[in-house]
Coordinates of C-alpha atoms and ligand atoms in Angstrom, one line a residue:
M214 CA -18.8 175.7 -0.9
K215 CA -19.1 173.7 2.5
Y216 CA -15.8 173.9 3.9
N217 CA -15.8 173.7 7.9
K218 CA -12.4 173.6 9.5
T219 CA -12.4 171.9 12.6
D220 CA -10.5 173.5 15.6
K221 CA -10.5 171.4 18.7
K222 CA -8.3 171.7 21.9
D223 CA -7.1 168.2 21.8
N224 CA -5.5 166.8 18.6
T225 CA -8.5 165.1 17.4
F226 CA -10.9 166.2 14.6
N227 CA -13.8 164.9 12.7
C228 CA -13.1 162.8 9.6
W229 CA -13.8 164.8 6.5
V230 CA -16.0 162.0 5.2
C231 CA -18.0 160.3 8.0
S232 CA -17.3 162.8 10.9
N233 CA -16.0 160.1 13.1
E234 CA -13.6 161.4 15.8
I235 CA -10.0 160.6 14.7
E236 CA -6.5 161.5 15.7
P237 CA -3.4 162.1 13.4
F238 CA -0.9 159.2 13.5
M239 CA 2.0 161.3 12.3
S240 CA 3.1 165.0 11.7
F241 CA 5.4 166.1 8.7
G242 CA 6.1 169.4 10.5
K243 CA 5.3 172.9 9.3
Q244 CA 4.7 172.8 5.7
P245 CA 4.0 175.8 3.2
I246 CA 1.6 175.8 0.3
A247 CA 3.3 173.3 -2.2
N248 CA 2.6 175.3 -5.3
N249 CA 3.4 178.8 -3.8
F250 CA 6.7 179.5 -5.6
L251 CA 7.5 183.0 -4.2
L252 CA 9.8 186.1 -4.6
E253 CA 12.2 187.2 -1.8
K254 CA 9.9 190.0 -0.8
D255 CA 7.2 187.6 0.1
F256 CA 9.3 185.3 2.3
D257 CA 8.3 187.0 5.6
N258 CA 4.5 186.6 4.9
E259 CA 4.8 183.0 3.6
Y260 CA 1.9 180.8 5.2
F261 CA 2.8 177.6 6.9
F262 CA 0.6 175.0 8.5
E263 CA 1.3 171.8 10.7
M264 CA 0.7 169.0 8.2
E265 CA -0.7 166.0 10.0
T266 CA -2.0 162.8 8.5
A267 CA -4.9 160.5 9.9
F268 CA -6.6 157.3 9.1
C269 CA -10.3 156.9 9.7
P270 CA -11.1 153.2 10.5
N271 CA -14.6 153.9 9.9
C272 CA -14.5 155.0 6.3
Y273 CA -11.0 154.0 5.4
S274 CA -10.0 157.5 4.3
F275 CA -6.5 158.6 4.6
Q276 CA -6.5 162.3 5.1
L277 CA -4.9 165.5 6.3
K278 CA -6.1 167.0 9.5
N279 CA -5.4 170.6 8.4
Q280 CA -4.7 172.4 5.2
P281 CA -4.9 176.0 3.8
S282 CA -8.3 177.0 2.6
P283 CA -9.2 176.0 -0.9
E284 CA -9.0 179.7 -2.0
Q285 CA -5.5 180.1 -0.8
M286 CA -4.5 177.2 -2.9
F287 CA -6.7 177.6 -6.1
N288 CA -6.8 181.0 -7.5
E289 CA -5.6 183.1 -10.3
N290 CA -2.0 182.6 -9.4
Y291 CA -2.1 178.7 -9.6
A292 CA 1.3 177.4 -10.6
F293 CA 0.5 173.9 -11.9
F294 CA -0.2 173.9 -15.6
S295 CA -1.0 170.3 -16.8
G296 CA 0.1 170.8 -20.4
T297 CA 3.7 171.0 -19.5
S298 CA 4.0 167.2 -19.9
K299 CA 3.7 165.5 -23.4
L300 CA 3.3 162.1 -21.8
M301 CA 0.3 163.5 -19.6
A302 CA -1.1 164.8 -22.9
D303 CA -1.0 161.4 -24.4
H304 CA -2.4 159.9 -21.3
F305 CA -5.5 162.1 -21.3
K306 CA -6.0 161.5 -25.0
K307 CA -6.4 157.7 -24.0
F308 CA -8.5 158.7 -20.9
S309 CA -10.9 160.6 -23.1
S310 CA -11.2 157.6 -25.5
M311 CA -12.2 155.4 -22.7
V312 CA -14.8 158.0 -21.6
L313 CA -16.2 158.1 -25.1
S314 CA -16.5 154.1 -25.0
F315 CA -18.7 154.5 -22.0
I316 CA -21.2 156.9 -23.5
E317 CA -21.1 156.0 -27.2
S318 CA -24.9 155.0 -27.1
D319 CA -25.8 158.5 -25.8
K320 CA -27.3 160.5 -28.4
D321 CA -26.9 163.8 -26.6
P322 CA -23.5 163.3 -24.8
F323 CA -22.3 165.8 -22.4
V324 CA -19.1 165.6 -20.5
V325 CA -18.4 167.6 -17.3
E326 CA -14.8 167.8 -16.1
I327 CA -13.8 169.2 -12.8
G328 CA -10.1 170.4 -12.3
S329 CA -10.1 171.0 -16.1
N330 CA -7.0 173.2 -15.7
D331 CA -5.6 174.2 -19.1
G332 CA -7.7 172.0 -21.1
I333 CA -5.3 169.0 -21.4
M334 CA -8.3 166.5 -21.3
L335 CA -11.3 168.4 -22.6
T336 CA -9.3 169.4 -25.8
N337 CA -10.0 165.8 -26.9
F338 CA -13.7 166.4 -26.6
A339 CA -13.8 169.9 -28.1
K340 CA -11.9 168.6 -31.1
K341 CA -14.7 166.0 -31.7
N342 CA -17.3 168.7 -31.1
I343 CA -18.9 166.9 -28.1
K344 CA -20.7 169.0 -25.6
H345 CA -18.5 169.6 -22.7
L346 CA -17.9 171.8 -19.7
G347 CA -14.7 172.4 -17.7
I348 CA -15.1 173.7 -14.0
D349 CA -12.0 175.1 -12.2
P350 CA -11.5 177.7 -9.7
S351 CA -8.0 178.7 -11.0
E352 CA -8.5 181.5 -13.3
N353 CA -5.2 181.7 -15.1
V354 CA -5.4 178.1 -16.1
V355 CA -9.0 178.2 -17.2
N356 CA -8.1 181.1 -19.4
V357 CA -5.5 179.1 -21.1
S358 CA -8.1 176.4 -21.8
K359 CA -10.5 178.9 -23.2
E360 CA -7.9 180.2 -25.8
K361 CA -7.8 176.5 -26.9
G362 CA -11.6 176.6 -27.7
I363 CA -12.7 174.8 -24.5
N364 CA -16.0 175.8 -22.8
A365 CA -14.9 176.4 -19.1
V366 CA -15.9 178.4 -16.0
V367 CA -14.0 179.6 -13.1
D368 CA -15.7 178.0 -10.1
F369 CA -15.2 175.5 -7.2
F370 CA -17.7 172.6 -8.0
D371 CA -20.1 171.6 -5.5
E372 CA -23.8 170.8 -5.3
E373 CA -24.8 174.4 -6.0
V374 CA -22.6 174.5 -9.1
A375 CA -24.0 171.2 -10.1
K376 CA -27.6 172.6 -10.0
K377 CA -26.5 175.7 -12.1
T378 CA -24.9 173.4 -14.6
V379 CA -28.1 171.2 -15.0
E380 CA -30.3 174.4 -15.5
K381 CA -27.9 175.6 -18.2
Y382 CA -26.8 172.6 -20.0
G383 CA -29.0 169.6 -18.9
K384 CA -27.8 166.4 -17.2
A385 CA -24.4 164.9 -17.7
S386 CA -23.4 161.6 -19.4
A387 CA -20.0 161.6 -17.9
F388 CA -18.5 163.3 -14.9
I389 CA -14.7 163.1 -15.1
A390 CA -11.7 164.3 -13.1
A391 CA -8.0 163.8 -12.8
N392 CA -5.8 164.6 -9.9
V393 CA -8.6 166.9 -8.3
M394 CA -11.2 164.8 -6.3
C395 CA -8.4 164.0 -3.8
H396 CA -7.9 167.8 -3.2
I397 CA -11.4 168.5 -2.0
P398 CA -12.1 168.5 1.7
Y399 CA -15.9 169.0 1.1
I400 CA -15.9 165.6 -0.8
N401 CA -19.5 164.8 0.4
S402 CA -20.7 168.1 -1.4
I403 CA -19.0 166.9 -4.4
V404 CA -20.7 163.5 -4.4
D405 CA -24.1 165.4 -3.7
G406 CA -23.2 167.6 -6.9
I407 CA -22.5 164.4 -8.8
D408 CA -25.8 163.0 -8.0
I409 CA -27.5 166.0 -9.0
L410 CA -25.7 166.3 -12.3
M411 CA -25.6 162.8 -13.6
K412 CA -28.1 161.2 -16.2
D413 CA -29.5 157.9 -14.6
D414 CA -27.1 155.8 -16.7
G415 CA -24.2 158.4 -16.4
V416 CA -20.6 157.2 -15.7
V417 CA -18.3 158.9 -13.1
I418 CA -14.6 158.3 -14.1
F419 CA -11.7 160.0 -12.2
E420 CA -8.1 159.1 -10.9
D421 CA -5.8 160.1 -8.3
P422 CA -2.7 159.2 -6.6
Y423 CA -3.3 155.8 -5.0
L424 CA -2.9 155.1 -1.3
G425 CA -1.7 151.5 -2.1
E426 CA 1.3 152.8 -4.0
V427 CA 2.2 155.4 -1.5
V428 CA 2.2 152.7 1.2
K429 CA 4.1 150.1 -0.9
K430 CA 6.8 152.6 -2.0
T431 CA 6.8 155.2 0.9
T432 CA 6.1 157.9 -1.6
Y433 CA 5.1 160.3 1.2
D434 CA 5.7 163.2 -1.1
Q435 CA 2.3 162.5 -2.4
I436 CA 1.2 164.1 0.9
Y437 CA 0.9 167.9 0.7
D438 CA -1.5 170.8 1.3
E439 CA -3.5 170.1 -1.9
H440 CA -4.0 166.4 -1.1
T441 CA -6.7 166.3 1.4
F442 CA -7.0 162.7 0.7
L443 CA -5.0 159.7 -0.7
F444 CA -7.9 157.4 -1.8
S445 CA -8.2 153.6 -1.9
A446 CA -10.9 151.6 -3.6
H447 CA -12.3 151.0 0.0
S448 CA -12.4 154.6 0.8
I449 CA -14.0 155.6 -2.7
K450 CA -16.5 152.7 -2.3
E451 CA -17.7 154.3 1.1
I452 CA -17.7 157.9 0.0
F453 CA -20.0 157.2 -3.0
A454 CA -22.2 154.5 -1.4
R455 CA -24.2 157.3 0.5
K456 CA -25.7 158.5 -2.9
G457 CA -26.4 154.9 -4.3
F458 CA -23.2 154.9 -6.6
E459 CA -21.0 151.6 -6.9
L460 CA -17.7 151.0 -8.2
I461 CA -18.0 149.3 -11.6
D462 CA -14.3 149.1 -12.5
L463 CA -10.9 150.0 -11.2
I464 CA -7.8 150.5 -13.4
P465 CA -4.4 151.2 -12.0
Q466 CA -2.5 153.9 -13.6
E467 CA 1.3 154.5 -13.8
T468 CA 1.0 158.5 -13.7
H469 CA 2.0 160.5 -10.6
G470 CA 4.1 157.6 -9.3
G471 CA 1.1 155.4 -9.2
S472 CA -2.6 156.2 -9.5
M473 CA -5.9 154.5 -9.7
R474 CA -8.8 155.3 -12.1
Y475 CA -12.1 154.7 -10.4
I476 CA -15.2 154.1 -12.5
L477 CA -18.7 154.3 -10.8
A478 CA -22.3 154.4 -11.8
K479 CA -25.7 154.3 -10.0
K480 CA -26.1 150.9 -8.4
G481 CA -27.3 148.3 -10.9
A482 CA -27.1 150.6 -13.9
R483 CA -24.1 149.0 -15.3
T484 CA -22.1 145.7 -15.3
V485 CA -19.3 145.4 -12.5
S486 CA -16.1 144.3 -13.6
K487 CA -14.3 141.7 -11.7
N488 CA -11.4 144.0 -11.2
V489 CA -13.4 145.6 -8.4
S490 CA -13.6 142.7 -5.9
E491 CA -9.9 141.6 -6.9
I492 CA -8.5 144.9 -5.9
L493 CA -10.7 145.4 -3.0
N494 CA -9.2 141.9 -1.8
L495 CA -5.7 143.0 -2.4
E496 CA -6.2 146.2 -0.4
Q497 CA -7.3 144.1 2.4
D498 CA -4.1 141.9 2.1
Q499 CA -2.0 145.0 2.0
G500 CA -3.6 146.2 5.2
L501 CA -5.3 149.4 3.7
T502 CA -8.3 149.1 6.0
S503 CA -6.2 148.7 9.2
P504 CA -4.6 151.6 11.4
E505 CA -1.5 149.3 12.2
T506 CA -0.3 149.7 8.5
F507 CA 0.1 153.4 9.0
K508 CA 2.3 153.0 12.1
I509 CA 4.6 151.0 9.9
F510 CA 4.3 153.8 7.2
K511 CA 5.5 156.4 9.7
N512 CA 8.5 154.5 10.6
N513 CA 9.3 154.1 6.9
C514 CA 9.0 157.9 6.3
E515 CA 11.4 158.5 9.0
E516 CA 13.8 156.0 7.8
Y517 CA 13.7 157.6 4.1
K518 CA 14.2 161.1 5.6
R519 CA 17.3 160.0 7.5
K520 CA 18.7 158.1 4.3
L521 CA 18.1 160.9 1.8
L522 CA 19.7 163.8 4.0
S523 CA 22.9 161.5 4.7
T524 CA 23.2 160.8 1.0
L525 CA 22.9 164.5 0.2
E526 CA 25.5 165.4 3.0
E527 CA 27.9 162.8 2.0
I528 CA 27.9 164.1 -1.6
R529 CA 28.3 167.8 -0.4
S530 CA 31.2 167.1 1.9
S531 CA 33.1 165.5 -1.0
G532 CA 32.8 169.0 -2.6
K533 CA 30.5 168.0 -5.5
S534 CA 27.4 170.1 -6.6
I535 CA 23.8 169.0 -6.5
A536 CA 20.8 170.6 -8.3
G537 CA 17.2 169.9 -8.0
Y538 CA 15.4 168.7 -11.4
A539 CA 11.8 169.6 -11.7
A540 CA 10.2 171.8 -9.1
T541 CA 7.1 169.5 -8.7
S542 CA 4.5 170.1 -6.1
K543 CA 5.4 166.9 -4.5
S544 CA 9.0 167.9 -3.9
T545 CA 7.7 170.6 -1.4
T546 CA 7.0 167.9 1.1
I547 CA 10.3 166.0 0.7
I548 CA 12.4 169.3 0.8
N549 CA 10.6 170.8 4.0
Y550 CA 10.1 167.4 5.8
C551 CA 13.8 166.3 5.3
G552 CA 15.3 169.8 6.0
I553 CA 16.7 170.2 2.5
T554 CA 18.2 173.7 2.1
N555 CA 20.3 175.8 -0.1
N556 CA 23.3 174.3 1.5
H557 CA 22.4 170.8 0.0
I558 CA 21.2 171.9 -3.5
D559 CA 22.2 175.0 -5.4
C560 CA 19.0 175.4 -7.3
I561 CA 16.0 173.5 -9.0
Y562 CA 15.7 173.7 -12.8
D563 CA 12.3 173.7 -14.1
T564 CA 10.3 174.2 -17.5
T565 CA 7.2 176.1 -16.1
P566 CA 7.9 179.9 -16.7
I567 CA 5.8 181.0 -13.7
K568 CA 8.0 179.3 -11.3
Q569 CA 11.4 180.4 -12.8
G570 CA 13.2 183.2 -11.1
K571 CA 11.2 182.5 -7.9
F572 CA 12.0 180.4 -4.9
S573 CA 10.7 177.1 -3.7
P574 CA 8.0 177.1 -0.9
G575 CA 9.3 177.0 2.5
S576 CA 13.0 176.2 1.9
H577 CA 13.6 179.0 -0.6
I578 CA 15.8 177.4 -3.0
P579 CA 16.2 179.3 -6.3
I580 CA 14.2 178.1 -9.3
K581 CA 16.0 178.3 -12.7
P582 CA 15.0 177.8 -16.2
H583 CA 15.5 174.5 -17.4
S584 CA 17.4 176.0 -20.4
D585 CA 20.2 176.9 -17.9
F586 CA 20.6 173.1 -16.8
S587 CA 22.8 172.2 -19.9
Q588 CA 24.8 175.5 -19.5
N589 CA 25.8 174.5 -16.1
Y590 CA 25.5 170.8 -15.4
P591 CA 25.8 170.0 -11.7
D592 CA 27.7 166.8 -10.7
Y593 CA 24.5 165.4 -9.3
A594 CA 20.8 166.1 -10.1
L595 CA 18.2 165.2 -7.5
L596 CA 15.1 163.9 -9.5
F597 CA 12.3 165.6 -7.9
G598 CA 10.3 164.8 -11.2
Y599 CA 10.6 160.9 -10.8
N600 CA 7.1 160.5 -12.1
H601 CA 8.3 161.9 -15.3
S602 CA 11.7 159.9 -15.2
K603 CA 11.2 158.2 -18.7
E604 CA 10.6 161.6 -20.4
I605 CA 13.5 163.2 -18.5
F606 CA 16.0 160.3 -18.9
A607 CA 15.3 160.4 -22.6
K608 CA 15.8 164.1 -23.0
E609 CA 18.8 164.6 -20.6
K610 CA 21.4 161.9 -22.2
D611 CA 24.0 164.6 -22.5
F612 CA 23.9 165.3 -18.9
V613 CA 24.8 161.6 -18.2
A614 CA 27.3 161.3 -21.1
Q615 CA 29.4 164.1 -19.7
G616 CA 29.5 162.4 -16.2
G617 CA 26.4 163.7 -14.5
K618 CA 24.7 161.3 -11.9
W619 CA 21.1 161.2 -11.2
I620 CA 19.9 160.9 -7.5
T621 CA 16.5 159.1 -7.3
Y622 CA 14.5 158.4 -4.2
V623 CA 11.7 156.3 -5.5
P624 CA 11.2 153.4 -5.0
D625 CA 14.5 153.6 -3.0
I626 CA 17.4 156.1 -2.6
K627 CA 19.8 155.5 -5.6
I628 CA 22.6 157.1 -7.5
I629 CA 22.5 156.1 -11.1
Ligands
LIG224 N1 -6.9 167.6 -14.2 C1 -5.4 168.2 -14.3 C2 -4.5 167.3 -14.4 O1 -4.6 166.0 -14.0 O2 -3.3 167.6 -14.8 C3 -5.1 169.4 -13.2 C4 -4.9 168.8 -11.9 S1 -4.5 170.0 -10.6 C5 -3.5 169.2 -9.7 C6 -5.9 170.3 -9.9 C7 -6.9 171.3 -10.3 O3 -8.2 171.1 -9.7 C8 -6.5 172.8 -10.4 O4 -6.5 173.4 -11.6 C9 -7.5 173.3 -9.4 O5 -7.7 174.7 -9.7 C10 -8.8 172.5 -9.6 N2 -9.7 172.5 -8.4 C11 -9.5 172.4 -7.1 N3 -10.7 172.3 -6.3 C12 -11.6 172.2 -7.3 C13 -13.0 172.2 -7.3 N4 -13.8 172.2 -6.1 N5 -13.8 172.1 -8.5 C14 -13.1 172.1 -9.6 N6 -11.7 172.3 -9.8 C15 -11.1 172.3 -8.6
LIG225 P1 4.2 167.4 -11.4 O1 4.9 166.2 -11.0 O2 3.5 168.0 -10.0 O3 3.3 167.2 -12.5 O4 5.1 168.6 -11.7 C1 5.7 168.8 -12.9 C2 6.7 169.7 -12.7 O5 8.0 169.3 -13.4 C3 6.5 171.1 -13.6 O6 7.0 172.2 -12.7 C4 7.3 171.1 -14.9 C5 8.4 170.2 -14.3 N1 9.2 169.4 -15.3 C6 10.5 169.7 -15.8 O7 10.9 170.8 -15.4 N2 10.9 169.0 -16.8 C7 10.3 168.1 -17.3 O8 11.0 167.4 -18.2 C8 9.0 167.7 -17.0 C9 8.4 166.5 -17.5 C10 8.5 168.4 -16.0
LIG226 ZN1 -14.3 158.4 8.2

């Protein structure tokens, strides 16, 4: 895996994509590993890094300057299990149908997914007996996928793994990924790997949190250690152009607070939808190609931080209790950037067993099982899982019925 961290004396660094020398436009301060839910005995050894963001005007990539090494984040203790959300399972079922519609004329279809996690997507291909391979470096989640009958390996995808895959299985009809491409600093090596792996008429379909939504709604919580990039159509176009790929479609998604599905193929191999030029134009109008946009974004983040803290402090000073709801990876940035501590919220309720009984990264707020929530309703619940709000509001009607209130912060800070 080609992962070369830059370490220069001034604050500049080389863009992860085009090597252009760039400088961060803001810092979110010291941040921990967002998925590192830990025990008290590990507090003293917790890893922190300065989380700074930069925009490259040459290739339009919004990126982190520093982050922990991939091995520190993705290993046998990875805490994110995709299968915890029913809505996401439905989402990936529909995603898989779209993939199949692109490869229906292929007599020997082969689907490769990176970041296959617990098999939430590939299970749809396995059930149809379609040749598939999941590649994911986090052993614990891969083992769960194998128990579901999915063919998967524990590895970091790159061009070397692509070569091995072609030798063993032949070339792929579809390369798919969700919420993983944006995690990979050595993104050029991924594109090299895709180029090696794909059949000439193969299709690349992946989705990630969308920069356009983050800027529009100031959802800076999408910025955390794992998210090396927040992509736009402009940045993806540049990243893939080097190997002769072009965007053939772009489909906005509601998942993760606003994502974009990117569909690419070798130049000229497939018809290009008019969505591509339309969305590229919208991005231009929104300023996603201009460094000025990110100066405004920085001011908006600072304003949100002030507002959220004062809301929590006002509630606490009136003697009411607040608990966090859903210990999402995204909440790590909110909590640590805003300085939310155990003095503001008593605990965070979450459904993931591996997080329960531990403490939140950085601020060390206790994580309690979701089943305890209804035993001990707080006066207010701070909705860290806002991207799952439909599902959560539907199942927590009793909380509201007995007088509980939600604090939400996307798209604005509200008490409902
Ligand atoms: N695709 C799932 C979803 O959308 O719910 C899981 C997304 S999870 C946030 C990111 C996954 O990507 C993790 O399981 C992680 O281990 C994996 N990952 C990180 N770097 C990778 C790489 N270079 N190749 C393959 N998988 C990778
Ligand atoms: P994500 O937003 O990063 O996908 O994180 C999902 C987290 O939210 C995961 O730890 C499980 C938790 N969660 C709940 O606690 N209750 C819920 O109803 C849902 C949908 C998620
Ligand atoms: Zn660049």
